[in-house]
Tab-separated table of C-alpha atoms in Angstrom:
chain	number	residue	atom	x	y	z
V	1	MET	CA	54.823	173.341	242.929
V	2	PRO	CA	56.581	171.238	240.278
V	3	GLU	CA	60.295	171.841	239.711
V	4	GLU	CA	61.016	174.297	236.903
V	5	LYS	CA	62.691	171.704	234.669
V	6	ASN	CA	59.665	169.397	234.924
V	7	LYS	CA	57.061	172.044	234.096
V	8	ASN	CA	55.297	172.039	230.754
V	9	ARG	CA	55.760	175.086	228.511
V	10	ILE	CA	52.761	177.082	227.266
V	11	LEU	CA	52.815	179.840	224.653
V	12	ILE	CA	50.045	182.427	225.071
V	13	VAL	CA	49.236	184.223	221.812
V	14	GLU	CA	47.104	187.205	222.816
V	15	ASP	CA	47.461	190.866	221.833
V	16	SER	CA	45.666	192.204	224.916
V	17	ILE	CA	48.137	192.810	227.757
V	18	PHE	CA	45.197	192.668	230.157
V	19	ASN	CA	44.190	189.180	228.990
V	20	GLN	CA	47.823	188.042	228.935
V	21	LYS	CA	48.157	189.000	232.594
V	22	ILE	CA	44.932	187.206	233.531
V	23	LEU	CA	46.160	183.984	231.911
V	24	GLU	CA	49.622	184.363	233.420
V	25	ASN	CA	48.155	184.774	236.896
V	26	ILE	CA	46.028	181.652	236.424
V	27	LEU	CA	48.824	179.478	235.024
V	28	MET	CA	52.171	180.794	236.275
V	29	ASP	CA	52.403	178.497	239.324
V	30	SER	CA	52.011	175.334	237.272
V	31	TYR	CA	53.642	176.048	233.896
V	32	ILE	CA	56.481	177.896	232.180
V	33	LEU	CA	54.878	180.677	230.147
V	34	GLU	CA	55.842	182.773	227.140
V	35	THR	CA	53.680	185.338	225.380
V	36	ALA	CA	53.255	186.608	221.832
V	37	ALA	CA	51.131	189.619	220.865
V	38	SER	CA	51.005	188.996	217.120
V	39	ALA	CA	51.037	186.235	214.530
V	40	ARG	CA	54.464	187.400	213.361
V	41	GLU	CA	55.980	186.613	216.761
V	42	VAL	CA	54.555	183.101	217.024
V	43	PHE	CA	56.921	181.152	214.793
V	44	SER	CA	60.096	182.867	215.980
V	45	ILE	CA	59.158	182.203	219.613
V	46	VAL	CA	58.241	178.584	218.877
V	47	GLU	CA	61.744	177.975	217.493
V	48	THR	CA	63.441	178.828	220.787
V	49	PHE	CA	60.717	178.230	223.384
V	50	ASP	CA	59.446	174.897	221.991
V	51	PRO	CA	56.039	174.943	223.761
V	52	HIS	CA	54.087	171.850	224.702
V	53	LEU	CA	50.800	173.737	224.220
V	54	ILE	CA	49.697	176.956	222.491
V	55	LEU	CA	46.796	179.183	223.569
V	56	LEU	CA	45.810	181.105	220.426
V	57	ASP	CA	43.496	184.112	220.194
V	58	ILE	CA	41.613	184.093	216.890
V	59	ILE	CA	41.659	187.898	216.633
V	60	LEU	CA	45.194	189.258	216.264
V	61	PRO	CA	46.378	192.670	215.021
V	62	ASP	CA	48.271	191.308	212.008
V	63	ALA	CA	46.414	188.110	211.083
V	64	ASN	CA	43.342	185.989	211.505
V	65	GLY	CA	43.971	183.440	214.233
V	66	PHE	CA	42.459	180.700	212.095
V	67	ASP	CA	45.112	181.376	209.440
V	68	VAL	CA	47.787	181.055	212.130
V	69	LEU	CA	46.213	177.791	213.280
V	70	ARG	CA	46.265	176.501	209.708
V	71	SER	CA	49.917	177.506	209.284
V	72	LEU	CA	50.884	175.803	212.542
V	73	GLY	CA	49.222	172.605	211.338
V	74	GLU	CA	50.996	172.709	207.978
V	75	CYS	CA	54.486	173.338	209.378
V	76	GLU	CA	56.582	170.241	210.123
V	77	ARG	CA	58.146	171.980	213.121
V	78	THR	CA	54.821	172.890	214.783
V	79	LYS	CA	52.145	170.506	213.539
V	80	HIS	CA	52.510	168.261	216.587
V	81	ILE	CA	51.896	171.109	219.087
V	82	PRO	CA	48.299	171.090	220.423
V	83	VAL	CA	46.473	174.408	220.129
V	84	ILE	CA	43.602	175.693	222.285
V	85	ILE	CA	41.629	178.504	220.684
V	86	ILE	CA	40.771	181.469	222.927
V	87	SER	CA	38.141	183.980	221.813
V	88	GLY	CA	35.650	186.551	222.981
V	89	LEU	CA	33.323	185.583	220.138
V	90	ASP	CA	30.566	183.263	221.269
V	91	ARG	CA	29.687	181.726	217.932
V	92	GLU	CA	29.356	178.007	217.346
V	93	LYS	CA	30.678	178.302	213.790
V	94	ASP	CA	33.954	179.758	215.091
V	95	GLU	CA	34.304	176.936	217.574
V	96	GLU	CA	33.522	174.397	214.848
V	97	LYS	CA	36.013	176.004	212.451
V	98	GLY	CA	38.719	175.846	215.111
V	99	PHE	CA	38.189	172.121	215.628
V	100	LEU	CA	38.138	171.484	211.879
V	101	LEU	CA	41.518	173.206	211.583
V	102	GLY	CA	43.003	171.014	214.318
V	103	ALA	CA	42.405	172.869	217.596
V	104	VAL	CA	42.070	170.530	220.583
V	105	ASP	CA	39.785	172.776	222.664
V	106	TYR	CA	38.107	176.206	222.816
V	107	ILE	CA	38.155	178.640	225.751
V	108	LYS	CA	35.823	181.643	225.746
V	109	LYS	CA	36.402	185.113	227.188
V	110	PRO	CA	35.955	186.480	229.764
V	111	PHE	CA	38.140	183.817	231.354
V	112	LYS	CA	36.822	181.754	234.223
V	113	LYS	CA	39.750	180.554	236.302
V	114	ALA	CA	38.389	177.072	237.079
V	115	ILE	CA	37.489	176.378	233.425
V	116	VAL	CA	40.834	177.632	232.091
V	117	LYS	CA	42.788	175.521	234.579
V	118	ALA	CA	40.654	172.426	234.015
V	119	ARG	CA	40.789	172.519	230.215
V	120	ILE	CA	44.500	173.192	230.079
V	121	SER	CA	45.196	170.531	232.710
V	122	THR	CA	43.281	167.965	230.620
V	123	GLN	CA	45.366	168.733	227.535
V	124	ILE	CA	48.629	168.723	229.478
V	125	GLN	CA	47.802	165.300	230.925
V	126	ILE	CA	47.216	163.968	227.414
V	127	ILE	CA	50.464	165.565	226.218
V	128	ASN	CA	52.461	164.048	229.085
V	129	GLN	CA	50.953	160.618	228.516
V	130	MET	CA	51.867	160.775	224.841
V	131	ARG	CA	55.392	161.900	225.706
V	132	ALA	CA	55.787	158.985	228.132
V	133	ILE	CA	54.631	156.516	225.471
V	134	GLU	CA	56.999	158.094	222.943
V	135	GLU	CA	59.935	157.900	225.351
V	136	MET	CA	59.218	154.229	226.068
V	137	SER	CA	59.172	153.502	222.333
V	138	LEU	CA	62.741	154.839	222.107
V	139	LEU	CA	64.157	152.465	224.734
V	140	ASP	CA	65.561	148.990	224.217
V	141	GLY	CA	63.537	146.487	226.222
V	142	LEU	CA	66.515	144.367	227.307
V	143	THR	CA	69.163	146.912	228.245
V	144	GLY	CA	67.088	150.010	228.993
V	145	ILE	CA	69.284	152.210	226.782
V	146	PHE	CA	68.192	153.945	223.579
V	147	ASN	CA	67.162	151.661	220.715
V	148	ARG	CA	67.871	151.832	216.979
V	149	ARG	CA	64.909	154.134	216.366
V	150	ALA	CA	66.248	156.568	218.939
V	151	PHE	CA	69.733	156.257	217.430
V	152	ASP	CA	68.511	157.361	214.003
V	153	ARG	CA	66.616	160.302	215.467
V	154	LYS	CA	69.377	161.475	217.797
V	155	LEU	CA	72.114	161.101	215.192
V	156	ARG	CA	70.151	163.305	212.800
V	157	ALA	CA	69.667	165.928	215.515
V	158	GLU	CA	73.326	165.883	216.569
V	159	TRP	CA	74.461	166.013	212.941
V	160	ASP	CA	72.380	169.134	212.337
V	161	SER	CA	73.628	170.680	215.582
V	162	ALA	CA	77.271	169.950	214.728
V	163	HIS	CA	76.763	171.451	211.272
V	164	GLU	CA	75.275	174.614	212.760
V	165	LYS	CA	78.115	174.943	215.303
V	166	ALA	CA	80.870	173.872	212.870
V	167	ALA	CA	81.827	171.289	215.485
V	168	PRO	CA	83.109	167.714	215.121
V	169	LEU	CA	80.806	164.761	215.605
V	170	SER	CA	82.235	161.366	216.480
V	171	MET	CA	80.869	157.859	216.716
V	172	LEU	CA	81.920	154.552	218.222
V	173	MET	CA	80.560	151.316	216.791
V	174	ILE	CA	80.982	148.522	219.335
V	175	ASP	CA	80.570	144.783	218.892
V	176	VAL	CA	80.744	142.124	221.622
V	177	ASP	CA	83.358	139.656	220.394
V	178	MET	CA	82.287	136.069	219.675
V	179	PHE	CA	78.880	136.664	221.210
V	180	LYS	CA	77.163	133.832	219.340
V	181	CYS	CA	79.701	131.415	220.789
V	182	TYR	CA	79.074	132.880	224.262
V	183	ASN	CA	75.323	132.414	223.810
V	184	ASP	CA	75.746	128.838	222.579
V	185	THR	CA	78.033	127.984	225.501
V	186	TYR	CA	76.156	129.585	228.379
V	187	GLY	CA	72.608	129.993	227.031
V	188	HIS	CA	70.498	132.968	226.027
V	189	PRO	CA	69.619	134.126	229.581
V	190	GLN	CA	73.336	134.420	230.361
V	191	GLY	CA	73.855	136.148	227.019
V	192	ASP	CA	71.125	138.649	227.890
V	193	MET	CA	72.818	139.264	231.235
V	194	MET	CA	76.086	139.914	229.444
V	195	LEU	CA	74.484	142.456	227.100
V	196	GLN	CA	72.885	144.214	230.061
V	197	ALA	CA	76.227	144.327	231.871
V	198	VAL	CA	77.992	145.642	228.764
V	199	ALA	CA	75.386	148.398	228.366
V	200	ILE	CA	75.679	149.437	232.020
V	201	THR	CA	79.467	149.433	231.856
V	202	ILE	CA	79.654	151.495	228.654
V	203	LYS	CA	77.165	154.000	230.053
V	204	SER	CA	79.253	154.363	233.211
V	205	MET	CA	82.220	155.384	231.061
V	206	LEU	CA	80.293	158.277	229.499
V	207	ARG	CA	80.029	161.490	231.469
V	208	PRO	CA	76.494	162.936	231.417
V	209	GLY	CA	75.958	165.049	228.330
V	210	THR	CA	79.092	163.779	226.552
V	211	GLY	CA	77.822	160.629	224.864
V	212	ILE	CA	74.600	159.003	223.677
V	213	LEU	CA	74.589	155.213	224.018
V	214	CYS	CA	72.260	153.138	221.844
V	215	ARG	CA	71.754	149.462	221.147
V	216	TYR	CA	72.324	149.329	217.413
V	217	GLY	CA	71.208	145.733	217.026
V	218	GLY	CA	71.915	142.312	218.519
V	219	GLU	CA	75.272	142.480	220.282
V	220	GLU	CA	76.218	145.767	218.620
V	221	PHE	CA	76.170	149.150	220.343
V	222	ALA	CA	76.735	152.684	219.089
V	223	VAL	CA	77.912	155.764	220.952
V	224	ILE	CA	77.278	159.226	219.487
V	225	LEU	CA	79.811	161.760	220.765
V	226	PRO	CA	78.741	165.381	220.094
V	227	GLU	CA	81.433	168.071	219.828
V	228	THR	CA	84.138	165.412	220.142
V	229	ASP	CA	87.110	165.072	217.807
V	230	LEU	CA	88.748	161.794	216.798
V	231	SER	CA	91.502	161.858	219.410
V	232	GLU	CA	88.983	162.349	222.216
V	233	ALA	CA	86.734	159.637	220.757
V	234	VAL	CA	89.629	157.147	220.665
V	235	ILE	CA	90.492	157.879	224.305
V	236	THR	CA	86.862	157.224	225.274
V	237	ALA	CA	86.805	154.050	223.169
V	238	GLU	CA	89.910	152.672	224.846
V	239	LYS	CA	88.471	153.364	228.306
V	240	ILE	CA	85.329	151.490	227.317
V	241	ARG	CA	87.316	148.562	225.879
V	242	LEU	CA	89.372	148.174	229.042
V	243	SER	CA	86.314	148.414	231.290
V	244	ILE	CA	84.597	145.592	229.388
V	245	LYS	CA	87.768	143.487	229.430
V	246	ALA	CA	87.779	143.807	233.232
V	247	LEU	CA	84.110	142.804	233.461
V	248	HIS	CA	83.344	139.458	235.112
V	249	LEU	CA	79.979	137.709	235.266
V	250	PRO	CA	79.314	134.477	237.177
V	251	SER	CA	78.325	131.579	234.951
V	252	PRO	CA	74.877	130.067	235.584
V	253	ASP	CA	76.160	126.578	236.428
V	254	SER	CA	79.521	126.633	238.172
V	255	GLY	CA	79.621	130.158	239.548
V	256	THR	CA	82.971	130.752	237.874
V	257	ALA	CA	83.451	134.072	236.148
V	258	THR	CA	82.727	134.525	232.455
V	259	LYS	CA	84.397	137.261	230.439
V	260	ALA	CA	83.831	139.180	227.241
V	261	THR	CA	85.805	141.535	225.049
V	262	ILE	CA	84.668	144.104	222.530
V	263	SER	CA	85.877	145.491	219.221
V	264	ILE	CA	85.421	149.198	218.536
V	265	GLY	CA	85.500	151.295	215.400
V	266	ALA	CA	85.890	155.046	215.883
V	267	ALA	CA	85.213	157.784	213.347
V	268	SER	CA	84.806	161.562	213.361
V	269	LEU	CA	83.499	164.086	210.838
V	270	TYR	CA	82.694	167.763	210.537
V	271	PRO	CA	79.177	167.709	209.042
V	272	GLY	CA	78.966	169.794	205.885
V	273	ASP	CA	76.194	171.259	203.773
V	274	SER	CA	76.027	168.237	201.480
V	275	GLY	CA	76.881	165.587	204.066
V	276	ASN	CA	74.762	162.805	205.445
V	277	PRO	CA	74.847	161.036	208.842
V	278	LYS	CA	75.236	157.734	206.982
V	279	GLU	CA	78.799	158.798	206.156
V	280	LEU	CA	79.678	158.735	209.852
V	281	ILE	CA	77.974	155.373	210.385
V	282	GLU	CA	79.813	153.840	207.438
V	283	ALA	CA	83.169	155.240	208.568
V	284	ALA	CA	82.773	153.878	212.114
V	285	ASP	CA	81.422	150.574	210.796
V	286	ASN	CA	84.410	150.159	208.481
V	287	MET	CA	86.760	150.681	211.412
V	288	LEU	CA	84.794	148.150	213.472
V	289	TYR	CA	85.140	145.606	210.669
V	290	ARG	CA	88.874	146.261	210.618
V	291	ALA	CA	89.118	145.796	214.393
V	292	LYS	CA	87.465	142.392	214.090
V	293	GLU	CA	89.649	141.435	211.120
V	294	MET	CA	92.789	142.420	213.059
V	295	GLY	CA	91.965	140.020	215.894
V	296	ARG	CA	89.203	141.695	217.963
V	297	ASN	CA	89.497	143.238	221.453
V	298	GLN	CA	90.880	146.507	220.076
V	299	VAL	CA	90.052	149.989	218.871
V	300	GLN	CA	90.558	150.905	215.228
V	301	TYR	CA	90.233	154.343	213.688
V	302	GLU	CA	91.067	156.114	210.461
V	303	GLY	CA	94.736	157.029	210.253
V	304	LYS	CA	95.917	154.418	212.727
């Protein structure tokens, strides 16, 4: 049995308690399940449950299931969630209509255990493959940390979360000092090794769940710090700076150690109704520019 945290989530939309129980008995060992008995419940449950797949009866007490399917497909929050139509009606036109509205499959009642399991398993495999591809597209090929695309997406999500919680959101913009000179002196393979080492070292300074490390571009990194005020962000930045300063890498020719330093700009904001994540990026970037102007190998922040 897969661990709970690794199970896919399925929302069963079915007004018959009897049919709900049949589906639950078929699927409960392999998936995390939630049920809805009406169209009205679907969207509120989706918000908190965030299903990977929806099983949708086309006959509901308060709506036509096809209308629900259409609404799911038109909503930005739900349009990516695959839907399997379930119905006791054995009419080809209903099956065809479901597919035209975006359903990925059609399961007929009465339920046959082997067919239900097989059809859902096929869709879950497709979903998991797509998720794996998506996750790979968010990783930087050299360092293995999040890339710029992931940075933009995660910053937006953390900004919205901080706004909702009325919590601070901080950011560190980090630049490897004189990296072009390092590359020219030791070669690009050694430069790549340095960037990998810097990424590993920064990540080791971030406790799980307290910071999101991304490669912002070239030799520049960004750390998103949710629910972190400026003083806490500066403490983290200084720990990172000192850990990189202590980093030693053997040179490719002589075996002697090579070193690097970093400059860091720190900024913190309380996201407001009219704010934009770009404000935080610009604030941290301005502080990074000041750190480099002041001689590099230091942390700069507003108010220092």
